[in-house]
Tab-separated table of C-alpha atoms in Angstrom:
chain	number	residue	atom	x	y	z
G	132	MET	CA	0.000	0.000	0.000
G	133	HIS	CA	2.765	2.398	0.887
G	134	GLY	CA	4.544	1.679	-2.349
G	135	SER	CA	1.412	2.266	-4.406
G	136	LEU	CA	0.759	5.537	-2.603
G	137	ALA	CA	4.290	6.747	-3.234
G	138	GLN	CA	3.952	5.859	-6.890
G	139	CYS	CA	0.660	7.776	-7.109
G	140	VAL	CA	2.177	10.807	-5.427
G	141	GLY	CA	5.127	10.655	-7.795
G	142	VAL	CA	2.897	10.455	-10.848
G	143	ALA	CA	0.718	13.315	-9.595
G	144	GLY	CA	3.781	15.438	-8.943
G	145	ALA	CA	5.112	14.751	-12.406
G	146	ILE	CA	1.760	15.753	-13.917
G	147	LEU	CA	1.679	19.010	-11.930
G	148	LEU	CA	5.278	19.773	-12.881
G	149	GLY	CA	4.467	19.085	-16.495
G	150	LEU	CA	1.475	21.396	-16.359
G	151	ALA	CA	3.591	24.102	-14.775
G	152	LEU	CA	6.234	23.737	-17.457
G	153	CYS	CA	3.572	23.862	-20.145
G	154	GLY	CA	2.224	27.024	-18.590
G	155	ARG	CA	5.649	28.634	-18.740
G	156	THR	CA	6.304	27.419	-22.252
G	157	TYR	CA	3.056	28.689	-23.734
G	158	ALA	CA	2.496	31.844	-21.662
G	159	ALA	CA	1.406	34.737	-23.865
G	160	PRO	CA	4.175	37.298	-24.394
G	161	ALA	CA	3.798	40.662	-22.709
G	162	PRO	CA	2.100	43.174	-25.003
G	163	LEU	CA	4.297	45.673	-26.834
G	164	GLU	CA	4.134	49.112	-25.272
G	165	ILE	CA	3.397	51.436	-28.186
G	166	ARG	CA	4.547	55.037	-27.944
G	167	VAL	CA	2.925	56.501	-31.051
G	168	VAL	CA	0.324	55.204	-33.509
G	169	VAL	CA	0.461	56.804	-36.962
G	170	VAL	CA	-2.986	56.624	-38.555
G	171	THR	CA	-3.400	56.904	-42.322
G	172	THR	CA	-6.488	56.144	-44.382
G	173	PHE	CA	-5.285	54.802	-47.737
G	174	GLU	CA	-2.333	53.575	-49.746
G	175	VAL	CA	-1.981	53.321	-53.522
G	176	GLY	CA	-0.699	49.891	-54.579
G	177	ASN	CA	2.234	48.690	-52.478
G	178	ASP	CA	3.554	50.205	-49.274
G	179	THR	CA	6.883	50.932	-50.981
G	180	GLY	CA	8.353	51.621	-54.378
G	181	ASP	CA	5.390	53.026	-56.323
G	182	GLN	CA	3.046	56.017	-56.234
G	183	ALA	CA	2.741	57.161	-52.657
G	184	GLY	CA	-0.503	57.258	-50.724
G	185	GLU	CA	-0.700	58.505	-47.155
G	186	PHE	CA	1.201	55.526	-45.722
G	187	GLN	CA	4.201	55.134	-48.012
G	188	ASN	CA	6.413	57.976	-46.750
G	189	TRP	CA	6.068	56.672	-43.211
G	190	VAL	CA	6.998	53.155	-44.282
G	191	GLU	CA	9.985	54.219	-46.379
G	192	HIS	CA	11.369	57.223	-44.529
G	193	TYR	CA	10.533	56.935	-40.829
G	194	PRO	CA	10.894	53.931	-41.428
G	195	LEU	CA	8.224	51.406	-40.484
G	196	SER	CA	10.045	48.363	-41.787
G	197	GLU	CA	8.454	45.497	-39.836
G	198	VAL	CA	5.185	44.065	-41.179
G	199	LEU	CA	2.683	42.795	-38.614
G	200	PRO	CA	-0.398	40.796	-39.670
G	201	PHE	CA	-3.742	42.472	-39.032
G	202	PRO	CA	-6.444	40.222	-40.485
G	203	GLN	CA	-9.178	41.862	-38.409
G	204	GLY	CA	-8.452	45.217	-40.089
G	205	TYR	CA	-8.111	46.710	-43.538
G	206	HIS	CA	-4.360	46.463	-44.132
G	207	PRO	CA	-1.291	44.903	-42.439
G	208	LEU	CA	0.312	47.029	-39.748
G	209	ARG	CA	3.846	48.396	-39.872
G	210	TYR	CA	6.182	48.816	-36.907
G	211	ASN	CA	9.440	50.488	-35.885
G	212	ALA	CA	10.837	48.462	-32.989
G	213	ASN	CA	13.453	51.038	-31.964
G	214	ASP	CA	10.935	53.839	-31.484
G	215	HIS	CA	7.917	51.653	-30.656
G	216	VAL	CA	5.937	53.399	-33.414
G	217	LEU	CA	3.037	51.539	-35.020
G	218	GLY	CA	1.465	52.466	-38.369
G	219	ILE	CA	-2.042	51.622	-39.584
G	220	VAL	CA	-4.024	52.110	-42.800
G	221	THR	CA	-7.682	52.229	-41.807
G	222	GLY	CA	-9.324	52.180	-45.211
G	223	VAL	CA	-11.284	55.105	-46.643
G	224	GLY	CA	-14.560	56.284	-45.119
G	225	LYS	CA	-16.098	56.303	-41.685
G	226	SER	CA	-17.121	52.653	-41.417
G	227	GLN	CA	-13.700	51.237	-42.281
G	228	ALA	CA	-11.914	53.814	-40.137
G	229	ALA	CA	-14.019	53.134	-37.050
G	230	ALA	CA	-13.760	49.361	-37.428
G	231	SER	CA	-9.993	49.416	-38.005
G	232	ILE	CA	-9.240	51.694	-35.051
G	233	MET	CA	-11.478	49.644	-32.763
G	234	ALA	CA	-9.814	46.420	-33.925
G	235	LEU	CA	-6.390	47.857	-33.202
G	236	GLY	CA	-7.435	49.225	-29.837
G	237	LEU	CA	-8.621	45.775	-28.713
G	238	ASP	CA	-5.650	43.854	-30.128
G	239	PRO	CA	-4.003	42.017	-27.195
G	240	ARG	CA	-0.577	42.253	-28.815
G	241	PHE	CA	-0.306	45.944	-27.959
G	242	ASP	CA	-0.357	48.097	-24.845
G	243	LEU	CA	-1.820	51.376	-26.121
G	244	SER	CA	-2.649	52.878	-22.744
G	245	LYS	CA	0.077	55.543	-23.008
G	246	ALA	CA	0.233	55.781	-26.802
G	247	TYR	CA	-0.122	59.020	-28.712
G	248	TRP	CA	-2.252	58.860	-31.843
G	249	ILE	CA	-1.651	60.996	-34.931
G	250	LEU	CA	-3.976	60.860	-37.902
G	251	ALA	CA	-1.897	62.220	-40.813
G	252	GLY	CA	-3.859	62.492	-44.048
G	253	ILE	CA	-4.860	64.712	-46.937
G	254	ALA	CA	-8.021	66.802	-47.199
G	255	GLY	CA	-9.955	69.463	-48.997
G	256	ILE	CA	-9.052	72.936	-47.771
G	257	ASP	CA	-11.097	76.126	-47.462
G	258	PRO	CA	-9.524	78.876	-49.617
G	259	ASN	CA	-10.758	81.425	-47.082
G	260	ARG	CA	-8.390	79.876	-44.555
G	261	ALA	CA	-5.336	78.448	-46.310
G	262	SER	CA	-3.745	77.249	-49.540
G	263	VAL	CA	-3.287	73.802	-51.052
G	264	GLY	CA	-0.332	72.041	-49.492
G	265	SER	CA	-0.917	73.698	-46.107
G	266	ALA	CA	-0.971	71.585	-42.941
G	267	VAL	CA	-3.662	71.925	-40.283
G	268	TRP	CA	-3.623	70.697	-36.678
G	269	ALA	CA	-7.233	70.303	-35.528
G	270	SER	CA	-8.720	71.272	-32.193
G	271	SER	CA	-12.154	69.835	-32.977
G	272	ILE	CA	-13.762	67.446	-35.436
G	273	VAL	CA	-17.354	68.129	-36.495
G	274	ASP	CA	-19.603	65.537	-38.137
G	275	GLY	CA	-21.244	66.658	-41.377
G	276	ASP	CA	-23.328	63.539	-42.041
G	277	LEU	CA	-25.584	63.352	-38.993
G	278	ALA	CA	-28.491	65.618	-39.970
G	279	TYR	CA	-31.812	65.944	-41.758
G	280	GLU	CA	-31.545	66.911	-45.419
G	281	ILE	CA	-33.922	68.222	-48.082
G	282	ASP	CA	-33.087	67.959	-51.762
G	283	ALA	CA	-31.702	71.227	-53.137
G	284	ARG	CA	-34.603	71.547	-55.559
G	285	GLU	CA	-37.051	71.660	-52.654
G	286	ILE	CA	-35.252	73.989	-50.232
G	287	PRO	CA	-37.344	77.000	-49.116
G	288	GLU	CA	-35.998	80.212	-50.621
G	289	HIS	CA	-35.114	81.735	-47.263
G	290	TRP	CA	-33.076	78.703	-46.097
G	291	SER	CA	-29.277	78.874	-46.221
G	292	SER	CA	-29.022	75.168	-47.122
G	293	GLY	CA	-31.069	71.984	-47.135
G	294	ILE	CA	-29.192	70.530	-44.148
G	295	VAL	CA	-30.978	70.738	-40.799
G	296	PRO	CA	-29.659	69.687	-37.368
G	297	TYR	CA	-31.301	66.769	-35.626
G	298	ASP	CA	-33.983	67.941	-33.170
G	299	ARG	CA	-34.438	71.202	-35.091
G	300	ALA	CA	-36.729	72.156	-37.996
G	301	THR	CA	-34.685	74.788	-39.863
G	302	PRO	CA	-31.002	75.161	-40.806
G	303	LEU	CA	-28.755	76.327	-37.958
G	304	GLU	CA	-31.750	76.870	-35.697
G	305	GLN	CA	-30.853	78.295	-32.305
G	306	PRO	CA	-30.194	77.200	-29.717
G	307	ALA	CA	-28.018	74.426	-31.059
G	308	PRO	CA	-28.839	70.957	-29.695
G	309	PRO	CA	-26.330	69.255	-27.390
G	310	ALA	CA	-23.318	68.146	-29.404
G	311	VAL	CA	-23.479	64.700	-27.786
G	312	SER	CA	-26.894	63.062	-27.619
G	313	VAL	CA	-28.820	59.929	-28.582
G	314	ASN	CA	-28.372	61.119	-32.190
G	315	GLY	CA	-24.614	60.753	-32.027
G	316	ASN	CA	-21.523	62.850	-31.376
G	317	MET	CA	-21.550	65.972	-33.540
G	318	ALA	CA	-18.338	67.539	-32.229
G	319	HIS	CA	-15.268	65.732	-30.939
G	320	GLU	CA	-13.056	68.047	-28.934
G	321	LEU	CA	-9.355	67.220	-29.027
G	322	ASN	CA	-6.735	68.244	-26.485
G	323	ASP	CA	-6.139	71.813	-27.679
G	324	GLY	CA	-3.033	72.150	-25.532
G	325	LEU	CA	-1.465	69.136	-27.255
G	326	ALA	CA	-2.503	70.433	-30.690
G	327	SER	CA	-0.954	73.814	-29.854
G	328	TRP	CA	2.238	72.078	-28.744
G	329	ALA	CA	2.369	70.154	-32.046
G	330	TRP	CA	1.800	73.376	-33.990
G	331	GLY	CA	4.581	75.097	-32.045
G	332	LEU	CA	6.940	72.254	-32.844
G	333	THR	CA	6.158	72.329	-36.575
G	334	HIS	CA	4.970	75.818	-37.576
G	335	SER	CA	8.343	76.644	-39.120
G	336	VAL	CA	8.700	73.379	-41.099
G	337	VAL	CA	9.490	74.102	-44.745
G	338	LEU	CA	6.658	72.677	-46.816
G	339	ALA	CA	6.743	71.392	-50.372
G	340	ASP	CA	5.819	74.064	-52.924
G	341	ASP	CA	6.191	74.069	-56.698
G	342	ASP	CA	4.866	75.474	-59.968
G	343	LYS	CA	1.802	73.233	-59.816
G	344	LEU	CA	0.738	74.721	-56.493
G	345	LYS	CA	1.482	78.229	-57.713
G	346	ALA	CA	-0.759	77.626	-60.726
G	347	ALA	CA	-3.511	76.346	-58.452
G	348	ARG	CA	-3.241	79.406	-56.225
G	349	ALA	CA	-3.530	81.689	-59.227
G	350	GLY	CA	-7.156	80.617	-59.673
G	351	TYR	CA	-8.139	82.195	-56.337
G	352	PRO	CA	-7.277	85.910	-56.617
G	353	ASP	CA	-10.130	86.847	-54.266
G	354	PHE	CA	-8.852	84.672	-51.408
G	355	PRO	CA	-5.732	86.136	-49.715
G	356	ASN	CA	-4.961	83.007	-47.672
G	357	ALA	CA	-5.280	80.817	-50.758
G	358	GLN	CA	-2.577	82.950	-52.391
G	359	ARG	CA	-0.021	82.123	-49.723
G	360	PRO	CA	2.605	79.400	-50.111
G	361	PRO	CA	1.786	76.330	-47.971
G	362	PHE	CA	1.972	76.972	-44.230
G	363	VAL	CA	1.181	75.241	-40.938
G	364	LEU	CA	-1.843	76.417	-38.956
G	365	LYS	CA	-4.474	75.336	-36.463
G	366	GLY	CA	-8.076	74.859	-37.490
G	367	ASP	CA	-10.916	72.387	-37.462
G	368	THR	CA	-12.060	69.534	-39.674
G	369	LEU	CA	-15.524	68.769	-40.981
G	370	THR	CA	-16.004	65.035	-41.504
G	371	ALA	CA	-18.433	63.669	-44.084
G	372	ASP	CA	-18.565	60.547	-46.214
G	373	ARG	CA	-20.099	62.644	-48.973
G	374	PHE	CA	-17.365	64.241	-51.096
G	375	TRP	CA	-18.869	67.715	-51.384
G	376	ILE	CA	-17.548	70.763	-53.251
G	377	GLY	CA	-18.729	74.225	-54.250
G	378	ALA	CA	-19.140	77.718	-52.840
G	379	ARG	CA	-22.589	77.104	-51.362
G	380	MET	CA	-21.515	73.933	-49.617
G	381	ASN	CA	-18.438	75.758	-48.366
G	382	ASP	CA	-20.662	78.466	-46.876
G	383	TRP	CA	-22.607	75.703	-45.115
G	384	ALA	CA	-19.394	74.150	-43.746
G	385	GLU	CA	-18.171	77.509	-42.451
G	386	GLN	CA	-21.425	77.859	-40.489
G	387	TRP	CA	-21.876	74.196	-39.474
G	388	VAL	CA	-18.545	73.945	-37.613
G	389	PRO	CA	-19.041	76.939	-35.285
G	390	TYR	CA	-22.693	75.958	-34.805
G	391	TRP	CA	-21.646	72.689	-33.154
G	392	THR	CA	-18.615	74.108	-31.287
G	393	LYS	CA	-20.397	76.975	-29.491
G	394	GLY	CA	-18.909	79.512	-31.888
G	395	VAL	CA	-15.310	78.518	-31.175
G	396	GLY	CA	-14.435	76.230	-34.108
G	397	ARG	CA	-13.571	77.370	-37.598
G	398	PHE	CA	-13.823	75.172	-40.647
G	399	VAL	CA	-10.486	74.711	-42.432
G	400	THR	CA	-10.344	71.156	-43.805
G	401	SER	CA	-12.836	68.656	-45.193
G	402	ALA	CA	-12.179	64.936	-44.747
G	403	GLU	CA	-13.939	61.606	-44.342
G	404	GLU	CA	-12.569	59.547	-41.467
G	405	ASP	CA	-11.777	61.894	-38.580
G	406	ALA	CA	-15.054	61.678	-36.639
G	407	ALA	CA	-14.941	57.884	-36.887
G	408	TYR	CA	-11.323	57.840	-35.695
G	409	LEU	CA	-12.253	59.978	-32.673
G	410	GLN	CA	-15.423	57.999	-31.954
G	411	ALA	CA	-13.529	54.712	-31.813
G	412	LEU	CA	-10.868	56.246	-29.566
G	413	THR	CA	-13.595	57.656	-27.325
G	414	PHE	CA	-15.135	54.227	-26.784
G	415	LEU	CA	-11.694	52.678	-26.256
G	416	SER	CA	-10.909	55.337	-23.661
G	417	HIS	CA	-14.039	54.316	-21.746
G	418	ALA	CA	-12.514	50.839	-21.482
G	419	GLY	CA	-9.154	52.210	-20.354
G	420	ARG	CA	-7.454	51.010	-23.530
G	421	VAL	CA	-6.324	54.452	-24.736
G	422	ASP	CA	-5.897	57.984	-23.412
G	423	LEU	CA	-8.089	60.316	-25.480
G	424	ALA	CA	-6.026	63.317	-24.356
G	425	ARG	CA	-3.153	61.945	-26.478
G	426	ALA	CA	-4.971	62.078	-29.841
G	427	LEU	CA	-3.853	64.414	-32.625
G	428	ASP	CA	-5.386	65.126	-36.023
G	429	LEU	CA	-3.304	66.500	-38.908
G	430	ARG	CA	-4.674	67.194	-42.379
G	431	THR	CA	-2.908	68.697	-45.411
G	432	GLY	CA	-4.735	70.360	-48.281
G	433	SER	CA	-4.654	68.363	-51.512
G	434	ASP	CA	-7.411	70.409	-53.202
G	435	PHE	CA	-9.643	73.389	-52.572
G	436	THR	CA	-13.249	72.953	-51.467
G	437	VAL	CA	-14.287	75.791	-53.805
G	438	PRO	CA	-13.626	75.861	-57.577
G	439	PRO	CA	-11.330	78.486	-59.120
G	440	ARG	CA	-12.779	81.750	-60.328
G	441	GLY	CA	-15.052	81.252	-63.326
G	442	VAL	CA	-15.277	77.451	-63.017
G	443	PRO	CA	-18.752	75.992	-62.261
G	444	ALA	CA	-18.930	73.492	-59.411
G	445	ALA	CA	-20.046	70.713	-61.777
G	446	ASP	CA	-17.017	71.264	-64.016
G	447	PHE	CA	-14.739	71.315	-60.988
G	448	LEU	CA	-16.241	67.985	-59.933
G	449	LYS	CA	-15.193	66.428	-63.239
G	450	THR	CA	-11.585	67.191	-62.385
G	451	GLU	CA	-11.907	66.057	-58.791
G	452	ALA	CA	-13.666	62.809	-59.749
G	453	THR	CA	-10.604	61.693	-61.722
G	454	GLY	CA	-8.355	62.227	-58.704
G	455	ASN	CA	-6.570	65.125	-60.394
G	456	TYR	CA	-6.208	67.131	-57.210
G	457	ALA	CA	-4.310	70.411	-57.389
G	458	GLY	CA	-1.830	69.438	-54.691
G	459	TYR	CA	-2.075	65.690	-54.154
G	460	ALA	CA	1.642	64.798	-54.181
G	461	GLU	CA	2.585	67.905	-52.231
G	462	ALA	CA	-0.070	67.236	-49.575
G	463	ILE	CA	1.151	63.642	-49.198
G	464	GLU	CA	4.700	64.919	-48.754
G	465	ASN	CA	3.742	67.677	-46.328
G	466	ALA	CA	1.719	65.343	-44.113
G	467	TYR	CA	4.934	63.444	-43.491
G	468	ARG	CA	7.117	66.554	-43.184
G	469	VAL	CA	4.866	68.012	-40.497
G	470	GLY	CA	3.774	64.815	-38.762
G	471	SER	CA	7.138	63.068	-38.472
G	472	PRO	CA	8.909	65.627	-36.219
G	473	VAL	CA	6.078	65.238	-33.703
G	474	VAL	CA	6.261	61.435	-33.846
G	475	ARG	CA	10.049	61.447	-33.429
G	476	GLU	CA	9.934	63.911	-30.546
G	477	LEU	CA	7.381	61.849	-28.650
G	478	ALA	CA	8.859	58.424	-29.398
G	479	GLN	CA	12.550	59.252	-29.000
G	480	HIS	CA	12.117	61.205	-25.766
G	481	TRP	CA	9.716	58.715	-24.212
G	482	PRO	CA	10.729	59.206	-20.551
G	483	ARG	CA	9.674	62.845	-20.924
G	484	TYR	CA	6.276	62.129	-22.482
G	485	ARG	CA	5.202	58.732	-21.147
G	486	GLU	CA	3.530	60.133	-18.045
G	487	THR	CA	3.162	63.815	-18.981
G	488	VAL	CA	1.257	64.947	-22.066
G	489	PRO	CA	2.915	68.020	-23.585
G	490	ALA	CA	0.692	71.054	-23.852
G	491	VAL	CA	0.755	74.753	-24.600
G	492	GLY	CA	-1.824	76.927	-22.884
G	493	PRO	CA	-4.153	79.369	-24.641
């Protein structure tokens, strides 16, 4: 009996030891602590060696040389192990952007709790505010899709547009509804101190300019800011999945942004994904996965939101629909020129910024 008991104890001990060893052998690796996530929305063809989309300069020049699989998202991730910088292509439009950012935020491979996020992409730009090629750090993102709308052919003569806020019956009816309600989030407020810090770090960056941009500027003699060479500024982005253009729509955008930001915001750039990017980060912040105060939004003007003098909006659309933007290549280049110094500063001086978010006061 004693011998049998000893044998049983020995076998049981061996089993427990084996289980312990298995546990050590197959323990999940600790998640990578990411310092900065670079968010882009599209790439043209390959990540390297061909026509550049928003992602390619980051891959080739930062560089982001390591490819990480990302089957739950739109496009494989890229990574720089020295700087702990992760790059993502979300896909174009709100639905793909929101899904991709949420998928990344929940990926167990990464610790994103201290990560800074920088969306660096191209956009339409208001000629009242800036010129093509200019770079804009946003303080707020306003949604341009969530609304009632009446067809233009049925708009009452005294209305400024056919777009009406939820819970109101006329355009821009006062008082404005709450920006956050059961109808959605109309205005995402970013950390203005961080955006101001990023602007201060980059406002003197030399931006790409050439004869093509000069020719584009020449079509806007009535817009002083559109006449300027590309420059870095602060402003706000209107997000809409509809690719809109024209003077009347621009007037609407210039009123819609301050309407939802209590008169503070000013429309500068028009893009598709930004509200979705901020919405996903907002939900992830509720779960403690990210710090919303570390999100940045950078857009560079690839084309004007208003046609040149003497060009009807419909004719301007024909040019835009073919992707023949006035400053596409220059905007792609300038997004990297302005975004990369901020990424390098944050990632390469991590002890300074891991616990303390940089900020410049008003």
